[in-house]
Coordinates of C-alpha atoms and ligand atoms in Angstrom, one line a residue:
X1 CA -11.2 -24.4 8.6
X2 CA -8.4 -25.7 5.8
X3 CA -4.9 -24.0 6.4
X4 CA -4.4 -21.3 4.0
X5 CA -2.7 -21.6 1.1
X6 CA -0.1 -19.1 -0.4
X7 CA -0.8 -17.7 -4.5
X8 CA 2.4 -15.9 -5.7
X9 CA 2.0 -14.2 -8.9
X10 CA 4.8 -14.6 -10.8
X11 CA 4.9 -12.3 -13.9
X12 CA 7.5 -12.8 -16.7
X13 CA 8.9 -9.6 -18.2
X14 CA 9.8 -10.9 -21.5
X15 CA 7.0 -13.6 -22.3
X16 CA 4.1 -12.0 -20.1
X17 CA 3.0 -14.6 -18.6
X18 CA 1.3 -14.4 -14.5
X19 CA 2.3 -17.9 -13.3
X20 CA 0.2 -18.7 -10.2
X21 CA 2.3 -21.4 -7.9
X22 CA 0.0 -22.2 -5.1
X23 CA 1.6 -24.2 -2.0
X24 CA 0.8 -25.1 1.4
X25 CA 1.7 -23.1 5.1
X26 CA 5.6 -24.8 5.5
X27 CA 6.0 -26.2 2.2
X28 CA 8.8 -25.0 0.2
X29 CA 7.9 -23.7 -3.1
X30 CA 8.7 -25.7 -5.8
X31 CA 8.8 -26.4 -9.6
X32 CA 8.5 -22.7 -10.5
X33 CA 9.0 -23.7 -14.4
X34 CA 11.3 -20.5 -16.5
X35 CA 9.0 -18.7 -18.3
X36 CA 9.8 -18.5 -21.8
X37 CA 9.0 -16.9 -25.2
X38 CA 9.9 -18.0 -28.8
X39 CA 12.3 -15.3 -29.4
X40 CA 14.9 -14.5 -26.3
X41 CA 14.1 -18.2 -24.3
X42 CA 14.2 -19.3 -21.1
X43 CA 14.9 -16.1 -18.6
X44 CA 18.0 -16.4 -17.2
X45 CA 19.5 -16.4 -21.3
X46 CA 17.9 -13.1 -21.5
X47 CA 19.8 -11.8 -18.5
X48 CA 22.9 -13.3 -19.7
X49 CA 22.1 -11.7 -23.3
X50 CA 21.2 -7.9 -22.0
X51 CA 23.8 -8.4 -19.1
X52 CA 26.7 -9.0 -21.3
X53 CA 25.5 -6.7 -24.3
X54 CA 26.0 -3.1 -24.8
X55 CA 23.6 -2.6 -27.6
X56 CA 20.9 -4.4 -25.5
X57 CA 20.6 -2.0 -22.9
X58 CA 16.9 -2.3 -20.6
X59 CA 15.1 0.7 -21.5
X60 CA 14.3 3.2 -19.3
X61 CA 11.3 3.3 -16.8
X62 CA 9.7 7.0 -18.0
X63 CA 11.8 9.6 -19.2
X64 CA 11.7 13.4 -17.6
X65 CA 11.6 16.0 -20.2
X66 CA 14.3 18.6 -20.0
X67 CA 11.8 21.1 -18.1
X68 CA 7.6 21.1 -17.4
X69 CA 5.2 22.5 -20.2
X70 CA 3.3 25.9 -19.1
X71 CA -0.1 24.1 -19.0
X72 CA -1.1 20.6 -18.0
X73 CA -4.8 19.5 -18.0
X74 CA -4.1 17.4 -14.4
X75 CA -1.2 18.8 -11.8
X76 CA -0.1 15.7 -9.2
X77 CA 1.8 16.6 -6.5
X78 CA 3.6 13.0 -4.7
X79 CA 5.1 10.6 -7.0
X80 CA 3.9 7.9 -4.6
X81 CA 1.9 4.7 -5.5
X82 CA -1.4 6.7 -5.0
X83 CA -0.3 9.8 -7.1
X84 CA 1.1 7.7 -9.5
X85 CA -2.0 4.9 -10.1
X86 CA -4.2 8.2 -10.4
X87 CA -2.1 9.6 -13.5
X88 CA -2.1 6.1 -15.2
X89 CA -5.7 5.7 -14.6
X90 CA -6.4 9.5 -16.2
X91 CA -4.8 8.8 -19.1
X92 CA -5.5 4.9 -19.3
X93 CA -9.5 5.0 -18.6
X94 CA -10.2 8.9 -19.5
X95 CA -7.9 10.0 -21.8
X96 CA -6.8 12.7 -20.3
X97 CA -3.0 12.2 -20.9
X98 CA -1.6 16.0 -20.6
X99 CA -0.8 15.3 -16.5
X100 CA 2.2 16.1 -14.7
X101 CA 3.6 14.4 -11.6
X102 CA 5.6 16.5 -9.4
X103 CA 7.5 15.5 -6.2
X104 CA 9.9 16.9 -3.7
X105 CA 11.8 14.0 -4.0
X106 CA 12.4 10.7 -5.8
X107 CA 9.7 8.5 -6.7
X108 CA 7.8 6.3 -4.2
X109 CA 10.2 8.0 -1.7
X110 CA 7.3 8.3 0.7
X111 CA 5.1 6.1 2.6
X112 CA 4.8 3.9 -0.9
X113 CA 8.8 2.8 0.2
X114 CA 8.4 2.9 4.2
X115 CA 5.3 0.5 4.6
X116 CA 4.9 -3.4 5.0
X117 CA 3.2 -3.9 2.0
X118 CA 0.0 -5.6 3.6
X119 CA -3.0 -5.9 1.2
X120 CA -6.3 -6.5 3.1
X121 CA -9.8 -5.7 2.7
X122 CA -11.2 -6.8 6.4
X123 CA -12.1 -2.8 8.0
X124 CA -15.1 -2.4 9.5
X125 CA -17.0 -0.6 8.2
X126 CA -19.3 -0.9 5.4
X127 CA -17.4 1.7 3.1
X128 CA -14.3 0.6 4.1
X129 CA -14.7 -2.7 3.3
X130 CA -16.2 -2.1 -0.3
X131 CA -13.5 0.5 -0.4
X132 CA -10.4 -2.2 -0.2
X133 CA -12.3 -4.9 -1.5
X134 CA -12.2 -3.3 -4.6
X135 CA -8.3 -2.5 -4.1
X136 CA -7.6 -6.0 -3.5
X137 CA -9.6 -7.0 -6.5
X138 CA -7.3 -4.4 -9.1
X139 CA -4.4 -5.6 -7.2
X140 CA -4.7 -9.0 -8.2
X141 CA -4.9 -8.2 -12.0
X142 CA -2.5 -5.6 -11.6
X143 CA 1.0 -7.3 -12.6
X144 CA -0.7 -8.4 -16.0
X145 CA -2.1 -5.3 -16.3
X146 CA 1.1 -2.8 -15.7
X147 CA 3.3 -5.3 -17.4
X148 CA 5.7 -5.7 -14.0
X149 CA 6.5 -8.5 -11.5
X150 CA 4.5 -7.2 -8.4
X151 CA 5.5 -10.3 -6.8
X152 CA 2.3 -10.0 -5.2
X153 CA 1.7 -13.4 -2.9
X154 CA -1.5 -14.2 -1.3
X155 CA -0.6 -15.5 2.6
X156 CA -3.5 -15.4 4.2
X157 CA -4.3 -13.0 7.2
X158 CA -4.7 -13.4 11.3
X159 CA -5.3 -10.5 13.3
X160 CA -4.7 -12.4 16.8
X161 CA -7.1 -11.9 20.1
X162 CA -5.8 -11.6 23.5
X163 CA -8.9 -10.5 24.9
X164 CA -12.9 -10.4 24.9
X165 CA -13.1 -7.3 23.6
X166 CA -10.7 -8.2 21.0
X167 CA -12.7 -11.3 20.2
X168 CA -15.9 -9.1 19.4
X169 CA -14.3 -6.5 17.5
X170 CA -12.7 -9.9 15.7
X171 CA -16.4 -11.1 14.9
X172 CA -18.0 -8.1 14.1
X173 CA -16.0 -7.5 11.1
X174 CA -16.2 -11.7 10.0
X175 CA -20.1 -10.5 9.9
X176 CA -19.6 -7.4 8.1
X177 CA -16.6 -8.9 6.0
X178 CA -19.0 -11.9 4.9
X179 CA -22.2 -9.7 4.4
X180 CA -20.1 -7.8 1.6
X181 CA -18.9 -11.4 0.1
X182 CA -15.7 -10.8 1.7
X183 CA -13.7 -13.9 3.3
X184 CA -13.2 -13.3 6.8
X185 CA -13.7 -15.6 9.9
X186 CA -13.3 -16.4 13.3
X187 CA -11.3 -19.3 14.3
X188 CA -9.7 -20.6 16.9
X189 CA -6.2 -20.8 18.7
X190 CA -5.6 -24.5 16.7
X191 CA -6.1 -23.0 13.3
X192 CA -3.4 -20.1 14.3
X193 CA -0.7 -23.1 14.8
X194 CA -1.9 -24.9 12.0
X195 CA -1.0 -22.0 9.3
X196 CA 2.1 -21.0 11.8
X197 CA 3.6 -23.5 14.2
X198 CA 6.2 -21.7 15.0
X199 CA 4.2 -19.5 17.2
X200 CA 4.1 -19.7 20.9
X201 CA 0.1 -19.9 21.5
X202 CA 0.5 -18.8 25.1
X203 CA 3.3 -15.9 24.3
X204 CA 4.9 -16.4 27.4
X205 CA 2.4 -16.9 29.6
X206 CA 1.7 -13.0 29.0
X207 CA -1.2 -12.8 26.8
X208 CA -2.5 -16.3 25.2
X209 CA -3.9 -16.3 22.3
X210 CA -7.6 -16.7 22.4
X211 CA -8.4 -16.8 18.5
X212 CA -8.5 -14.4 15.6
X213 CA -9.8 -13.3 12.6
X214 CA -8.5 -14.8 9.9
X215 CA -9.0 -13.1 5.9
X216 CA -8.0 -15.4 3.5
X217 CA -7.5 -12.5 0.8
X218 CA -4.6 -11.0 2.9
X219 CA -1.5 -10.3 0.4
X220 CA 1.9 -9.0 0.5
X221 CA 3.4 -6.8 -2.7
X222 CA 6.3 -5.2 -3.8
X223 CA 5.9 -1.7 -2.6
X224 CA 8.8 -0.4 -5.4
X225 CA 7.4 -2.3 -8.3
X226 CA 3.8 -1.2 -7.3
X227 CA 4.8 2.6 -7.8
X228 CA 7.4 2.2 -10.8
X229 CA 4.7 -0.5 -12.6
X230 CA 2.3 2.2 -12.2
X231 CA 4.9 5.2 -13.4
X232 CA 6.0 3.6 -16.4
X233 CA 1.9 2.9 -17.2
X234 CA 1.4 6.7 -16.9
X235 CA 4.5 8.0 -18.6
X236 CA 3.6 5.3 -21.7
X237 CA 0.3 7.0 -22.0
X238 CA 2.4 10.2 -22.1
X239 CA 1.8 11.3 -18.5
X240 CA 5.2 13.4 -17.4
X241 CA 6.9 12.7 -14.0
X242 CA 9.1 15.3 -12.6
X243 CA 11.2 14.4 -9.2
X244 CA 13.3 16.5 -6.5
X245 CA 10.7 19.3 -8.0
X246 CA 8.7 20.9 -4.8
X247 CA 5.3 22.1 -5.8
X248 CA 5.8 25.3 -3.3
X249 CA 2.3 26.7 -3.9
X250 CA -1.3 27.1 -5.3
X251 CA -2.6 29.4 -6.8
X252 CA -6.3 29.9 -6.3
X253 CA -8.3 32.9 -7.6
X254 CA -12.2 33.1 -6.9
X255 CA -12.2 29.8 -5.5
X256 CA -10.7 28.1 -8.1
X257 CA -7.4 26.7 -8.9
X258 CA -5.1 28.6 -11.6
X259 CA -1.9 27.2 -11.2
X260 CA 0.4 25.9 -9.1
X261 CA 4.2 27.2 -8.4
X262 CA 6.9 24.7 -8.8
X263 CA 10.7 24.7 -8.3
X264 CA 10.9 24.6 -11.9
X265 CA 8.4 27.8 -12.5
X266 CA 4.5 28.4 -12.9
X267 CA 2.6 26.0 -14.3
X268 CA -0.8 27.0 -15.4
X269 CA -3.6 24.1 -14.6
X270 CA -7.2 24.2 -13.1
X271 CA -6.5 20.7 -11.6
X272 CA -4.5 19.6 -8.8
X273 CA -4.9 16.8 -6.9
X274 CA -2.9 16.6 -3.6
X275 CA -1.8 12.8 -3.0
X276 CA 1.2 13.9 -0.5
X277 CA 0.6 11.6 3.0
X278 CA 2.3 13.5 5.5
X279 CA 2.8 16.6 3.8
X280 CA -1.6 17.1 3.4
X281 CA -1.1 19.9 5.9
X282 CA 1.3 22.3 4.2
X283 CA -0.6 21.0 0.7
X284 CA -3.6 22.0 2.0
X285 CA -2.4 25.6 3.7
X286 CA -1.0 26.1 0.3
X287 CA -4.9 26.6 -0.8
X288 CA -5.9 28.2 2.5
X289 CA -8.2 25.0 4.0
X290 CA -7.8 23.9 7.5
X291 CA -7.4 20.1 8.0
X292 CA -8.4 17.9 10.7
X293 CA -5.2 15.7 9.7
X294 CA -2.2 14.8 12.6
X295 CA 1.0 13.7 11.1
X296 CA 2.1 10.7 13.4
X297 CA 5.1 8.4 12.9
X298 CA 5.2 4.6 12.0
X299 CA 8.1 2.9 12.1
X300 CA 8.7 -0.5 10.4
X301 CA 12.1 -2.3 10.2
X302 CA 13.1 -5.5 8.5
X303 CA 15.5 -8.6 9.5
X304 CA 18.2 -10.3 7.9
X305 CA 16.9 -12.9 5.5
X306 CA 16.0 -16.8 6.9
X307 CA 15.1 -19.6 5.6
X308 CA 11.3 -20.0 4.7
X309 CA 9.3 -20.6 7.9
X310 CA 6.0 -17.9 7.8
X311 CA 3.6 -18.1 5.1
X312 CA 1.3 -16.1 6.6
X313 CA 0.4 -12.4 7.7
X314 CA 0.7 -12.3 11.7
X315 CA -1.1 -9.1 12.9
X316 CA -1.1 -8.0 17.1
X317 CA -3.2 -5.0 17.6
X318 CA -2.8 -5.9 21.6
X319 CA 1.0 -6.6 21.4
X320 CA 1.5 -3.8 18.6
X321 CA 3.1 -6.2 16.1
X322 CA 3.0 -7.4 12.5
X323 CA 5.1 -9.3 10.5
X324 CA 5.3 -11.8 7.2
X325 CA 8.5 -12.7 5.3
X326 CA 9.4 -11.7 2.1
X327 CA 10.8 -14.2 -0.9
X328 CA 13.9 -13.3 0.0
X329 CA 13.4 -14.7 3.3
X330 CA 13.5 -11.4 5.3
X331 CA 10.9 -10.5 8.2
X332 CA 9.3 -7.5 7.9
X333 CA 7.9 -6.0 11.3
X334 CA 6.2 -2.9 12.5
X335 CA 5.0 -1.6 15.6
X336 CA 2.3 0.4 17.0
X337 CA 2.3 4.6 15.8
X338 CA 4.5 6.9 17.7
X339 CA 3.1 8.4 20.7
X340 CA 3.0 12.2 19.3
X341 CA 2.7 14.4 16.3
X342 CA 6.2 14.6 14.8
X343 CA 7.2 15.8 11.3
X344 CA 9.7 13.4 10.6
X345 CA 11.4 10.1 9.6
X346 CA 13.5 9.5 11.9
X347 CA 13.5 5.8 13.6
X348 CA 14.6 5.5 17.2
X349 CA 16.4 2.6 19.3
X350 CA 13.4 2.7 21.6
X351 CA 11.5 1.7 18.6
X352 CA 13.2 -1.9 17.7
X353 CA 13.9 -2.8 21.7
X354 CA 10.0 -2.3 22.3
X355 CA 9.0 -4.2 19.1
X356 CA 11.6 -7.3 19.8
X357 CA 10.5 -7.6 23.1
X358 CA 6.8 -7.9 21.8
X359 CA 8.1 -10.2 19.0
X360 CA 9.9 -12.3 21.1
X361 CA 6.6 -13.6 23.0
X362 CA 5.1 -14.9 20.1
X363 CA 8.2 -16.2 18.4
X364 CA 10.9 -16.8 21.1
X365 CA 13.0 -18.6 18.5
X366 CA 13.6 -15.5 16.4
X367 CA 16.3 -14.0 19.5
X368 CA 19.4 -14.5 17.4
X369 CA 18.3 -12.6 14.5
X370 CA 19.7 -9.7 13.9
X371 CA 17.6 -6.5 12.3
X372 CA 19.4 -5.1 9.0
X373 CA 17.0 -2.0 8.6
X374 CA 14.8 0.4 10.1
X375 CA 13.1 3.6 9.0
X376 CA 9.8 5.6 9.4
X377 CA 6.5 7.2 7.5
X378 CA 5.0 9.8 8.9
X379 CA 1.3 8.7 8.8
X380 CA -1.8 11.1 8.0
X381 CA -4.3 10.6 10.8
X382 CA -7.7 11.8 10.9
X383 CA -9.9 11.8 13.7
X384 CA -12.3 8.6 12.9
X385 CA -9.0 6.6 11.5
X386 CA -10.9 6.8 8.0
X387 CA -9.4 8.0 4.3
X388 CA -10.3 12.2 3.6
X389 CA -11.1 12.0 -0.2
X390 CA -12.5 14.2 -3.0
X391 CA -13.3 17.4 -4.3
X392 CA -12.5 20.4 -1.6
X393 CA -14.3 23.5 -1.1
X394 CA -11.9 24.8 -3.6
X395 CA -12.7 24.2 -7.0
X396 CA -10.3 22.1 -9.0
X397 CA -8.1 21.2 -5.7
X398 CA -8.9 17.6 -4.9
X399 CA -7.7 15.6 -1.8
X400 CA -6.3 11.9 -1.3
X401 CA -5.3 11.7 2.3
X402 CA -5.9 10.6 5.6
X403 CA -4.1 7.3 5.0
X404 CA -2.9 7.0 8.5
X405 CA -1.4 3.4 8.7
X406 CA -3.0 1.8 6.0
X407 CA -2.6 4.3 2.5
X408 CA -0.2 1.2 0.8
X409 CA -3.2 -1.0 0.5
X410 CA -5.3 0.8 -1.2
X411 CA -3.0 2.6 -3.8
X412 CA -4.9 1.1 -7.1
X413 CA -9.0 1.9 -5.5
X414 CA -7.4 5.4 -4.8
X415 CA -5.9 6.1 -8.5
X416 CA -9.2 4.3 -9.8
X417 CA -11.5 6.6 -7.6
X418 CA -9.5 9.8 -7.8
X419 CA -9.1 9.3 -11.7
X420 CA -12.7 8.9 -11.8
X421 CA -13.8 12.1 -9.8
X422 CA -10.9 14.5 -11.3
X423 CA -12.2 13.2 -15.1
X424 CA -16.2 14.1 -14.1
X425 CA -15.7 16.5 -11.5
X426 CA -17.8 14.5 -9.3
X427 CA -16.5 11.9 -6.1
X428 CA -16.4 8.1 -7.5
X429 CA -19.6 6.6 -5.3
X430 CA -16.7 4.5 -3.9
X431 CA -15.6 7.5 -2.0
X432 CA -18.8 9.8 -0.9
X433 CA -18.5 8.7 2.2
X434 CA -15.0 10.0 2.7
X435 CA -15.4 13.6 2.1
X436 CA -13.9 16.1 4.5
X437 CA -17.4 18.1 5.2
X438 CA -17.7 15.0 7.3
X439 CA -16.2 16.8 10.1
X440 CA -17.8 19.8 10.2
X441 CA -21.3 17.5 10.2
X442 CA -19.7 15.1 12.7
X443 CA -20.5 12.3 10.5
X444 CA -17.6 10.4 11.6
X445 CA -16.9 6.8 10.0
X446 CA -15.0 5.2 13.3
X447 CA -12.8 2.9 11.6
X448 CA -10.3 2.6 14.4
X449 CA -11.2 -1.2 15.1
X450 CA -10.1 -2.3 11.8
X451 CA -6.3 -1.0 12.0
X452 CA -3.5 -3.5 12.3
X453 CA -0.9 -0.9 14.3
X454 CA -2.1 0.3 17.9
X455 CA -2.9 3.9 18.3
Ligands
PYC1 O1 -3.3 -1.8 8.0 O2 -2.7 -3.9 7.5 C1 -2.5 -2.7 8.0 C2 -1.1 -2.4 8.4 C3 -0.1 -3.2 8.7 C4 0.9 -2.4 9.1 C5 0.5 -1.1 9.1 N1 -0.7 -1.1 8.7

């Protein structure tokens, strides 16, 4: 197998140009030419110019009108990636531009800031992988298309085995990965070191690493320019984006939506779709439907920046780790879910000693460096570790949830498909297999082998 190489799209705000510097595992990237355009130059002059200007000042993002309208065509609750992609895909691919995005508090505030920005498309099952396949595939066009540096870098992604059992799970999904035209494979221990030499093959004698599954389309982006790429789309197209506004209820008369109640008063709508992670539950008591969703913790935490040394995407199930390094050199690691339902961010002590001792037998050279961050999510779990999407049982509410720890990924499929089923009134094919009757039937999807975070 050849070693992976690494894509970063480079986009240039002024010129608009997606450069695409490809290098390979542990070669420095180099030659990245300025971009340029025939009116401001190279880009550095056009910092200089708007730094040291007044009367150049960057325009805003999306502007908040002074107060709501009574009556929007589309309510949003969660200014997150996934609420967010949804309004610019309404009024981008439907027209329907008269949408309002509320959130409780500042915008990709949520999981879109606390994740670690994996892209992916190698699940296991056949919806799930036609599901993010199609995610990867509108991530890849998406810093042309929103106009923003998404710094999106293609790495290359290993989900290591320490065991049989892990092997099979590992070759099951290369099968269905490949039957869908999606680049997954099994390889060996020697092809791990080749794309990341750094790593100690035999962890310490503890667990040695047997092989893994490696997906060539595994990607890192930037989880802040994601959302605000995708809020300044919307708000363009005249989509409105309220923050620190709590939607506190629905109203619902006859089974259907009539408004919703916000801190900033009544707005009238007979669509709402919910896109809140680990808020679904008190979203969907708000509209009286029980929901088979747990609200777990994930933590995540991120290093002081080194020099380039991983290109890749390293993922553990068995030793509950991930990690890849940023452009600014920093490693960003998570660990495996908390062990019970909390409502909360908090991150815990016991957190980063359990994930450095894990980290530490595949990379014992990383003991000196010191963690600058840590914080939490609160992940929305369902039962068979698939997505809950769709219309509800109550007319005009519509749900985008169950994200558990893997919602960041697919924030572009989910505005596409949840655009598409609030314009029609009818679930995107895309997402019929997610709906939430699917419990009642017992149709469960039983996605649980394709996670990257132990549960
Ligand atoms: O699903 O790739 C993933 C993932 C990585 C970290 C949390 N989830």
């Amino acid at each position: 197998m050849p070693g992976p190489r690494r894509v970063d799209h480079v986009t240039c705000s002024v010129c608009r140009v997606t450069t695409r510097t490809s290098v390979q595992p542990g070669v420095r990237v180099r030659g990245r030419r300025w971009a340029t355009n025939k009116i401001d130059g190279p880009m550095f002059l056009r910092l200089l110019k708007y730094a040291l200007n007044r009367d150049h000042a960057e325009p805003r993002w999306f502007n908040t009108p002074a107060a709501p309208q009574d009556r929007y065509d589309v309510v949003i609750v969660g200014a997150g990636g996934h609420g967010l992609a949804a309004a610019y895909y309404l009024a981008q691919r439907h027209g329907i531009r008269r949408v309002a995005v509320f959130d409780k508090g500042y915008l990709g505030g949520g999981n879109t800031g606390r994740n670690t920005t994996i892209v992916r498309s190698n699940y296991l099952t056949p919806e799930g992988v036609k599901f993010y396949d199609r995610s990867v595939r509108l991530f890849e066009g998406l810093a042309e298309e929103l106009d923003t540096n998404l710094f999106y870098s293609n790495r290359g992604h290993f989900t290591l085995a320490h065991t049989e059992a892990t092997l099979r799970t590992a070759r099951w999904r290369a099968e269905v990965n490949r039957h869908y035209g999606i680049e997954s494979t099994l390889v060996g221990p020697e092809a791990v070191k080749d794309a990341c030499p750094w790593i100690d093959l035999e962890c310490g004698g503890k667990h040695p690493i047997m092989g893994a599954l490696y997906h060539a389309p595994g990607s890192i982006v930037r989880h802040d320019a994601v959302a605000w790429g995708y809020a300044r789309g919307a708000s363009r197209l005249g989509v409105e984006i309220f923050q620190n506004t709590p939607v506190t209820g629905i109203e619902v008369k006859a089974g259907r939506v009539t408004g919703v109640q916000t801190a900033a008063g009544l707005i009238r709508t007979e669509r709402v779709l919910s896109a809140v992670a680990g808020s679904t539950p008190t979203l969907l008591k708000m509209v009286g439907l029980d929901s088979p969703v747990d609200i777990v913790p994930l933590q995540a935490c991120v290093t002081e920046p080194m020099k380039p040394w991983l290109d890749t995407i390293i993922v553990s199930g068995s030793l509950h780790v991930y990690v890849s390094q940023t452009a600014r050199g920093e490693l960003v690691m998570g660990a495996a879910v908390d062990p019970a339902e909390l409502h909360s961010t908090r991150s815990s002590l016991e957190f980063v000693t359990g994930l450095a001792d894990q980290i530490l037998d595949l990379f014992p050279f990383l003991a000196k460096v010191r963690i600058n961050r840590q914080w939490a999510g609160m992940a929305d779990m369902t039962p068979d570790f698939a997505p809950v999407m769709g219309k509800t049982a109550v007319k005009g509410f519509y749900l985008d949830a169950g994200w558990g720890t893997w919602g960041f990924k697919a924030t572009p499929v989910c505005g596409e498909t949840m655009a598409h089923t609030l314009a029609h009134d009818e679930n995107h094919p895309l997402i019929s297999a997610f709906g939430m009757e699917r419990f009642e039937r017992m149709h469960m999807l039983g996605e649980k082998g394709a996670a990257a975070v132990g549960h």
